[in-house]
Coordinates of C-alpha atoms in Angstrom, one line a residue:
M1 CA 43.5 -5.6 -26.8
L2 CA 40.7 -7.1 -29.0
E3 CA 39.6 -9.3 -26.1
V4 CA 39.4 -6.3 -23.7
L5 CA 37.3 -4.2 -26.3
A6 CA 35.0 -7.2 -26.8
R7 CA 34.4 -7.5 -23.1
I8 CA 33.7 -3.8 -22.7
F9 CA 31.5 -3.8 -25.9
C10 CA 29.4 -6.7 -24.6
A11 CA 29.1 -5.1 -21.1
L12 CA 27.9 -1.9 -22.8
I13 CA 25.2 -3.8 -24.9
I14 CA 23.8 -5.6 -21.8
T15 CA 23.8 -2.4 -19.7
I16 CA 21.9 -0.5 -22.4
T17 CA 19.5 -3.5 -22.7
G18 CA 19.0 -3.1 -19.0
T19 CA 17.9 0.5 -19.4
H20 CA 15.2 -0.7 -21.8
V21 CA 14.0 -3.4 -19.4
I22 CA 14.1 -1.0 -16.4
N23 CA 12.1 1.5 -18.4
S24 CA 9.5 -1.2 -19.2
I25 CA 9.2 -2.4 -15.6
T26 CA 9.1 0.9 -13.8
K27 CA 7.4 3.0 -16.6
K28 CA 9.9 5.7 -15.9
E29 CA 11.2 7.2 -19.1
T30 CA 14.5 9.1 -19.5
K31 CA 16.3 10.2 -22.6
I32 CA 19.7 8.8 -21.9
I33 CA 21.6 10.2 -24.9
N34 CA 20.5 13.7 -24.0
Y35 CA 22.2 13.6 -20.6
N36 CA 26.0 13.4 -20.4
K37 CA 25.8 12.2 -16.8
N38 CA 23.7 9.2 -17.9
I39 CA 26.1 8.3 -20.7
I40 CA 29.1 8.6 -18.4
A41 CA 27.3 6.3 -15.8
I42 CA 26.6 3.6 -18.5
L43 CA 30.2 3.8 -19.8
A44 CA 31.7 3.6 -16.3
T45 CA 29.5 0.6 -15.4
S46 CA 30.5 -1.1 -18.7
L47 CA 34.2 -0.6 -18.0
C48 CA 33.8 -2.0 -14.5
I49 CA 31.9 -5.1 -15.8
G50 CA 34.4 -5.6 -18.6
Y51 CA 37.2 -5.5 -16.0
L52 CA 35.4 -8.0 -13.8
Y53 CA 34.9 -10.5 -16.6
K54 CA 36.8 -13.7 -16.5
I55 CA 36.8 -16.7 -18.8
D56 CA 36.1 -18.9 -15.8
Y57 CA 32.7 -17.8 -14.6
T58 CA 32.4 -16.8 -10.9
G59 CA 29.2 -16.3 -8.9
L60 CA 30.8 -13.4 -6.9
A61 CA 31.3 -11.4 -10.2
T62 CA 27.5 -11.7 -10.9
I63 CA 26.7 -10.3 -7.4
V64 CA 29.1 -7.4 -7.9
I65 CA 27.6 -6.7 -11.3
Y66 CA 24.1 -6.7 -9.7
L67 CA 25.3 -4.1 -7.2
L68 CA 26.7 -2.0 -10.1
Y69 CA 23.3 -2.2 -11.9
I70 CA 21.5 -1.1 -8.8
I71 CA 23.8 2.0 -8.5
T72 CA 23.6 2.8 -12.2
Y73 CA 19.9 2.5 -12.7
K74 CA 19.2 4.3 -9.4
F75 CA 21.2 7.2 -10.7
I76 CA 19.8 7.2 -14.3
Y77 CA 16.1 6.8 -13.3
K78 CA 16.2 8.7 -10.0
L79 CA 14.9 5.5 -8.2
S80 CA 14.9 4.8 -4.5
I81 CA 17.3 2.1 -3.3
E82 CA 14.4 -0.4 -3.0
E83 CA 13.0 0.5 -6.5
A84 CA 16.5 0.1 -8.0
T85 CA 17.1 -3.2 -6.1
I86 CA 13.8 -4.8 -7.3
S87 CA 13.9 -3.6 -10.9
S88 CA 17.6 -4.6 -11.3
A89 CA 16.8 -8.0 -9.9
L90 CA 13.9 -8.5 -12.3
F91 CA 16.2 -7.4 -15.2
M92 CA 18.8 -10.0 -14.2
V93 CA 16.2 -12.7 -13.8
I94 CA 15.1 -12.1 -17.4
L95 CA 18.8 -11.8 -18.4
A96 CA 19.5 -15.2 -16.8
L97 CA 16.6 -16.8 -18.7
A98 CA 17.9 -15.3 -22.0
D99 CA 21.4 -16.5 -21.1
V100 CA 20.2 -20.0 -20.7
L101 CA 18.2 -20.0 -23.9
T102 CA 21.3 -18.6 -25.7
S103 CA 23.6 -21.3 -24.2
L104 CA 21.2 -24.0 -25.5
I105 CA 21.8 -22.6 -29.0
F106 CA 25.6 -22.0 -28.9
M107 CA 26.6 -24.9 -26.7
N108 CA 25.3 -27.3 -29.3
F109 CA 28.3 -26.3 -31.4
Y110 CA 31.0 -25.1 -28.9
P111 CA 31.7 -25.6 -25.2
A112 CA 31.1 -22.7 -22.8
N113 CA 34.8 -22.1 -22.2
I114 CA 35.5 -21.7 -25.9
I115 CA 32.6 -19.3 -26.4
R116 CA 33.7 -17.2 -23.4
A117 CA 37.4 -17.2 -24.6
N118 CA 36.7 -16.4 -28.3
S119 CA 36.0 -12.7 -28.8
L120 CA 33.8 -13.2 -31.9
F121 CA 31.6 -16.0 -30.3
F122 CA 31.5 -14.0 -27.1
V123 CA 30.2 -10.9 -28.9
L124 CA 27.6 -12.9 -30.9
S125 CA 26.3 -14.7 -27.8
N126 CA 25.9 -11.4 -25.9
I127 CA 24.1 -9.8 -28.8
T128 CA 21.8 -12.8 -28.8
V129 CA 21.2 -12.6 -25.1
S130 CA 20.4 -8.9 -25.5
I131 CA 17.9 -9.6 -28.3
I132 CA 16.2 -12.4 -26.4
T133 CA 16.0 -10.2 -23.3
I134 CA 14.3 -7.4 -25.2
L135 CA 11.9 -9.9 -26.9
L136 CA 11.0 -11.4 -23.5
I137 CA 10.2 -8.0 -21.9
K138 CA 8.1 -7.1 -25.0
V139 CA 5.8 -10.1 -24.4
K140 CA 2.6 -8.4 -23.1
W141 CA 1.8 -10.7 -20.2
I142 CA 5.4 -10.8 -19.0
N143 CA 5.6 -7.0 -19.1
I144 CA 2.3 -6.5 -17.2
T145 CA 3.0 -9.2 -14.6
L146 CA 6.5 -7.7 -13.8
N147 CA 5.1 -4.1 -13.7
K148 CA 2.3 -5.1 -11.3
F149 CA 4.8 -7.0 -9.1
Y150 CA 7.2 -4.1 -9.1
C151 CA 4.5 -1.6 -8.2
G152 CA 3.2 -3.9 -5.4
C153 CA 6.6 -4.4 -3.9
V154 CA 7.5 -0.8 -4.0
H155 CA 4.1 0.1 -2.5
K156 CA 4.8 -2.1 0.5
Q157 CA 8.2 -0.4 1.1
S158 CA 9.6 -3.5 3.0
I159 CA 13.2 -4.3 3.6
T160 CA 12.2 -8.0 3.1
N161 CA 11.9 -7.2 -0.6
I162 CA 15.5 -6.2 -0.8
I163 CA 16.6 -9.3 1.1
F164 CA 14.5 -11.6 -1.1
F165 CA 15.8 -10.2 -4.4
S166 CA 19.4 -10.2 -3.2
L167 CA 19.0 -13.9 -2.3
L168 CA 17.3 -14.5 -5.7
I169 CA 20.2 -13.1 -7.6
I170 CA 22.7 -15.1 -5.5
G171 CA 20.8 -18.3 -6.3
F172 CA 20.6 -17.5 -10.0
S173 CA 24.3 -16.6 -10.2
Y174 CA 25.5 -19.9 -8.7
L175 CA 23.1 -22.0 -10.8
I176 CA 24.3 -20.3 -14.0
Y177 CA 27.9 -20.7 -12.7
N178 CA 27.3 -24.5 -12.3
I179 CA 25.8 -24.6 -15.8
G180 CA 28.8 -22.8 -17.3
L181 CA 31.2 -25.4 -15.8
S182 CA 29.2 -28.4 -17.1
K183 CA 29.4 -30.0 -20.5
I184 CA 26.3 -29.6 -22.7
F185 CA 23.7 -32.2 -21.9
S186 CA 25.9 -33.9 -19.3
K187 CA 24.3 -35.2 -16.1
E188 CA 25.6 -32.1 -14.1
Y189 CA 24.4 -29.8 -16.9
L190 CA 20.9 -31.3 -17.0
I191 CA 20.5 -31.3 -13.2
N192 CA 21.5 -27.6 -12.9
F193 CA 19.4 -26.7 -15.9
I194 CA 16.3 -28.4 -14.4
V195 CA 16.9 -26.7 -11.0
L196 CA 17.3 -23.3 -12.8
I197 CA 13.9 -23.8 -14.6
I198 CA 12.3 -24.8 -11.3
Y199 CA 13.8 -21.7 -9.8
I200 CA 12.3 -19.5 -12.5
I201 CA 8.9 -21.2 -12.2
I202 CA 8.8 -20.7 -8.4
T203 CA 9.8 -17.1 -8.9
Y204 CA 7.0 -16.6 -11.5
I205 CA 4.5 -18.3 -9.1
F206 CA 5.7 -16.0 -6.3
I207 CA 5.3 -12.9 -8.5
G208 CA 1.8 -14.1 -9.5
N209 CA 0.7 -14.6 -5.9
Q210 CA 2.0 -11.2 -4.9
N211 CA 0.1 -9.6 -7.7
K212 CA -3.2 -11.3 -6.6
Y213 CA -2.5 -10.2 -3.1
K214 CA -1.9 -6.6 -4.3
K215 CA -5.1 -6.7 -6.4
L216 CA -7.2 -7.7 -3.4
E217 CA -5.5 -5.1 -1.2
T218 CA -6.3 -2.4 -3.8
E219 CA -9.9 -3.5 -4.1
Y220 CA -10.4 -3.2 -0.3
D221 CA -8.6 0.2 -0.3
T222 CA -11.0 1.5 -3.0
L223 CA -14.0 0.1 -1.0
F224 CA -12.7 1.9 2.1
K225 CA -12.7 5.3 0.2
Y226 CA -16.3 4.7 -1.0
I227 CA -17.4 3.6 2.5
Q228 CA -16.2 6.8 4.1
T229 CA -18.4 8.7 1.7
F230 CA -21.3 6.3 2.3
E231 CA -20.9 6.8 6.0
D232 CA -21.5 10.6 5.7
W233 CA -24.4 9.9 3.4
I234 CA -26.0 7.5 5.8
E235 CA -26.1 10.1 8.6
K236 CA -27.7 12.7 6.4
E237 CA -30.1 10.1 4.9
Q238 CA -31.3 9.0 8.3
L239 CA -32.4 12.6 9.0
N240 CA -34.4 12.8 5.8
R241 CA -35.7 9.3 5.6
H242 CA -39.0 9.6 7.5
E243 CA -40.0 12.8 5.5
Y244 CA -39.1 11.1 2.2
K245 CA -41.2 8.0 3.0
N246 CA -44.1 10.2 4.2
Q247 CA -44.1 12.1 0.9
L248 CA -44.2 8.9 -1.0
A249 CA -47.0 7.6 1.1
V250 CA -49.0 10.8 0.4
L251 CA -48.4 10.4 -3.3
R252 CA -49.5 6.8 -3.1
C253 CA -52.8 7.9 -1.5
L254 CA -53.4 10.6 -4.1
T255 CA -53.3 8.3 -7.0
K256 CA -55.7 5.5 -8.1
D257 CA -53.4 4.2 -10.8
K258 CA -52.3 0.7 -9.8
K259 CA -49.0 1.0 -11.9
V260 CA -48.1 4.2 -10.0
K261 CA -48.8 2.5 -6.6
D262 CA -46.8 -0.5 -7.6
K263 CA -43.9 1.7 -8.7
I264 CA -43.9 3.6 -5.4
D265 CA -44.0 0.2 -3.5
E266 CA -41.0 -0.9 -5.6
I267 CA -39.0 2.2 -4.8
L268 CA -39.7 1.8 -1.1
E269 CA -38.7 -1.9 -1.3
D270 CA -35.5 -1.3 -3.4
N271 CA -34.1 1.5 -1.4
I272 CA -31.4 0.7 1.2
N273 CA -33.0 0.0 4.5
I274 CA -31.3 2.2 7.0
E275 CA -34.1 2.5 9.5
G276 CA -34.2 -0.9 11.1
Q277 CA -33.0 -1.3 14.7
E278 CA -30.5 -3.9 13.6
V279 CA -28.8 -1.4 11.3
T280 CA -29.1 1.7 13.5
N281 CA -27.3 -0.2 16.3
F282 CA -24.1 0.6 14.4
K283 CA -24.5 4.3 15.1
N284 CA -22.4 3.9 18.3
L285 CA -19.3 2.8 16.2
P286 CA -16.7 5.6 15.7
K287 CA -16.6 7.3 12.4
G288 CA -13.7 6.9 10.0
G289 CA -14.9 4.1 7.7
L290 CA -15.8 1.3 10.0
K291 CA -19.3 2.5 10.7
G292 CA -20.0 3.1 7.0
L293 CA -18.7 -0.4 6.2
M294 CA -21.1 -2.0 8.8
Y295 CA -24.0 0.0 7.4
Y296 CA -23.2 -1.0 3.9
K297 CA -22.7 -4.7 4.5
A298 CA -25.9 -4.8 6.7
A299 CA -27.9 -3.3 3.9
I300 CA -26.5 -5.9 1.5
A301 CA -27.5 -8.7 4.0
Q302 CA -31.0 -7.4 4.3
K303 CA -31.3 -7.1 0.5
Q304 CA -30.4 -10.8 0.4
K305 CA -33.4 -11.5 2.6
I306 CA -31.1 -12.5 5.5
H307 CA -32.4 -12.2 9.1
L308 CA -29.8 -9.9 10.7
T309 CA -29.4 -9.5 14.5
T310 CA -27.0 -7.0 15.9
D311 CA -25.8 -6.2 19.4
V312 CA -23.4 -3.3 19.8
C313 CA -22.1 -2.4 23.3
I314 CA -19.1 -0.2 23.3
E315 CA -18.0 3.1 25.1
K316 CA -17.3 6.3 23.3
N317 CA -13.6 6.2 24.1
C318 CA -13.1 2.5 23.3
V319 CA -10.1 0.8 21.8
L320 CA -11.3 1.6 18.3
T321 CA -11.0 5.3 18.7
K322 CA -7.3 4.9 19.4
L323 CA -6.6 3.2 16.1
S324 CA -4.7 5.1 13.3
E325 CA -6.2 5.5 9.8
K326 CA -3.9 2.7 8.5
E327 CA -5.1 0.4 11.3
I328 CA -8.7 1.2 10.6
R329 CA -8.1 0.3 7.0
I330 CA -6.7 -3.1 8.0
L331 CA -9.6 -3.8 10.4
C332 CA -12.1 -2.8 7.7
K333 CA -10.5 -5.2 5.2
L334 CA -10.8 -8.0 7.7
I335 CA -14.4 -7.2 8.6
G336 CA -15.3 -6.8 4.9
I337 CA -14.0 -10.3 4.2
Y338 CA -15.7 -12.0 7.2
F339 CA -19.0 -10.1 6.7
D340 CA -19.0 -11.1 3.0
N341 CA -18.3 -14.7 3.8
A342 CA -21.1 -14.7 6.4
I343 CA -23.6 -13.3 3.9
E344 CA -22.5 -15.8 1.2
A345 CA -22.8 -18.8 3.6
A346 CA -26.1 -17.6 5.1
V347 CA -27.7 -17.2 1.7
E348 CA -27.0 -20.8 0.9
S349 CA -28.4 -22.0 4.2
R350 CA -32.0 -22.8 5.0
K351 CA -32.5 -20.4 8.0
K352 CA -30.5 -17.5 6.5
N353 CA -29.4 -16.0 9.9
I354 CA -26.5 -13.7 10.8
T355 CA -25.8 -12.4 14.3
I356 CA -23.2 -9.7 14.8
E357 CA -22.0 -8.8 18.3
I358 CA -19.6 -6.0 19.0
Y359 CA -18.6 -5.4 22.6
E360 CA -15.7 -4.1 24.7
L361 CA -14.1 -6.4 27.3
K362 CA -11.2 -5.1 29.4
D363 CA -8.5 -3.9 27.0
R364 CA -10.0 -5.2 23.7
V365 CA -13.1 -4.9 21.4
N366 CA -14.5 -8.1 20.0
F367 CA -16.3 -8.5 16.7
I368 CA -18.3 -11.8 16.5
F369 CA -20.0 -12.9 13.3
S370 CA -22.2 -15.9 13.6
N371 CA -24.1 -17.3 10.6
T372 CA -26.0 -20.4 9.5
F373 CA -24.3 -22.3 6.7
K374 CA -24.7 -25.3 4.4
K375 CA -22.0 -27.8 5.3
H376 CA -19.2 -28.3 2.7
K377 CA -16.4 -30.8 2.5
N378 CA -13.7 -28.0 2.5
M379 CA -14.7 -26.3 5.8
Q380 CA -11.4 -27.5 7.5
D381 CA -9.4 -26.0 4.6
R382 CA -11.2 -22.7 4.5
N383 CA -8.1 -20.6 5.2
K384 CA -6.1 -22.1 2.4
K385 CA -5.5 -20.2 -0.8
G386 CA -8.1 -20.9 -3.5
V387 CA -10.4 -23.0 -1.3
S388 CA -14.0 -21.9 -1.7
S389 CA -17.5 -23.3 -2.1
K390 CA -18.1 -20.6 -4.7
G391 CA -16.2 -22.3 -7.5
E392 CA -12.9 -22.0 -9.3
G393 CA -11.1 -18.6 -9.0
R394 CA -12.6 -17.8 -5.6
G395 CA -11.4 -18.5 -2.1
N396 CA -8.7 -15.8 -1.8
G397 CA -10.5 -13.8 0.9
L398 CA -9.8 -15.8 4.0
Y399 CA -6.2 -16.5 2.7
F400 CA -5.8 -12.7 2.4
A401 CA -7.3 -12.2 5.8
N402 CA -5.0 -14.8 7.4
K403 CA -2.0 -13.0 6.0
L404 CA -3.2 -9.7 7.4
I405 CA -3.7 -11.3 10.9
K406 CA -0.1 -12.6 10.8
E407 CA 1.3 -9.2 9.9
N408 CA -0.6 -7.4 12.7
S409 CA -0.1 -8.6 16.2
W410 CA -2.7 -6.2 17.7
I411 CA -5.5 -8.3 16.0
E412 CA -6.4 -11.9 17.0
E413 CA -9.0 -14.1 15.4
K414 CA -10.8 -17.4 16.2
Q415 CA -13.1 -19.6 14.2
E416 CA -15.4 -22.3 15.5
I417 CA -18.7 -24.0 14.8
I418 CA -21.4 -23.8 17.6
D419 CA -24.9 -25.3 17.3
N420 CA -24.8 -25.3 13.4
Y421 CA -23.5 -21.7 13.4
Y422 CA -20.2 -20.8 12.0
V423 CA -18.6 -18.3 14.4
Q424 CA -15.8 -15.9 13.4
Q425 CA -14.3 -13.7 16.1
I426 CA -11.9 -10.7 15.7
S427 CA -10.3 -9.2 18.8
V428 CA -8.8 -5.8 18.6
K429 CA -6.3 -5.4 21.4
T430 CA -4.9 -2.2 23.1
K431 CA -1.4 -1.7 21.8
K432 CA 1.2 -1.4 24.5

């Protein structure tokens, strides 16, 4: 009887610990003790886990427990199935790490089978696991990293997330199973322990990479919102531009003060140039964000003293007009990356030239960015993550673009070097 109560008590402690971890990861608060249904759900889960517990550890039991956690936390926090799957998996990863740290403490004195068979040791070890789990989730950088990763995965709403985390828990469960069967510091124990640590490190790297990917995606989404506003402003500004410049010219002629004249010249020079033919060529692009992005990036290029040449030849009802808002966002992200890279490379070169061609050919629209560049050793590795001529911490743009291309079959890209020009082509195909 004592053994059964100990198992249920330990299951209850871990389940309640899970509510604290889920709350920290999802940022969804709920007052469990104020709702009888939540209390019943936690007790029912604890009873089931207590019943599943065996002295001889089994990986299958861990998988079943994982499924119980998904159901329980989904019910308590009103989560979607994907949210519950991801948050429960993250909880069990932290729990697994805490379990390993606890085993390092207790297994110095007693073998794993004795700890799991003795009610007192079993309760003490589970309380230790619970405390370490809570301490780990309270570490600021762990909390922030897991929350960002959780939000990024949920935002994507992909079935692959559920598959990934299910496989993650299966892997963890069998590694811990092997550790539980091995004697402390034996060859088998050390091998499984090292593999588990590597597994945790790889998981952390994966989470970090996903967070960086999400950060870039958010930045480009924010830029897209501003660009749509900028697009409307450009059209109004073009109507008023000549009158504005005429008024400044009149004021300049009326004054003899050199400082005033210089200030007027400075204003005219610093304002965004939206009158040049190379910029106004983009007026034939359809509205929706793409036109504004091209205006904006072209203005930046001219500000950098880059010689910009543009050639736009598309029909009013081209492929671009058939794209959804989501597809336009994806296309804008890619063009933003390639245009930025062209500007950065051209600025470093001697001639500082960029040529942009946009034309429709059969069932597709091609965007071609050609720019002069200063040769670098890493040109062949430009699509790899972190590779950049701009220094450490840069070089994620093309890696991000490459991922977008792979995820969207209606876009193709090609890169080549022709006559000292780096040429980047994007082809937008008609979807069948």
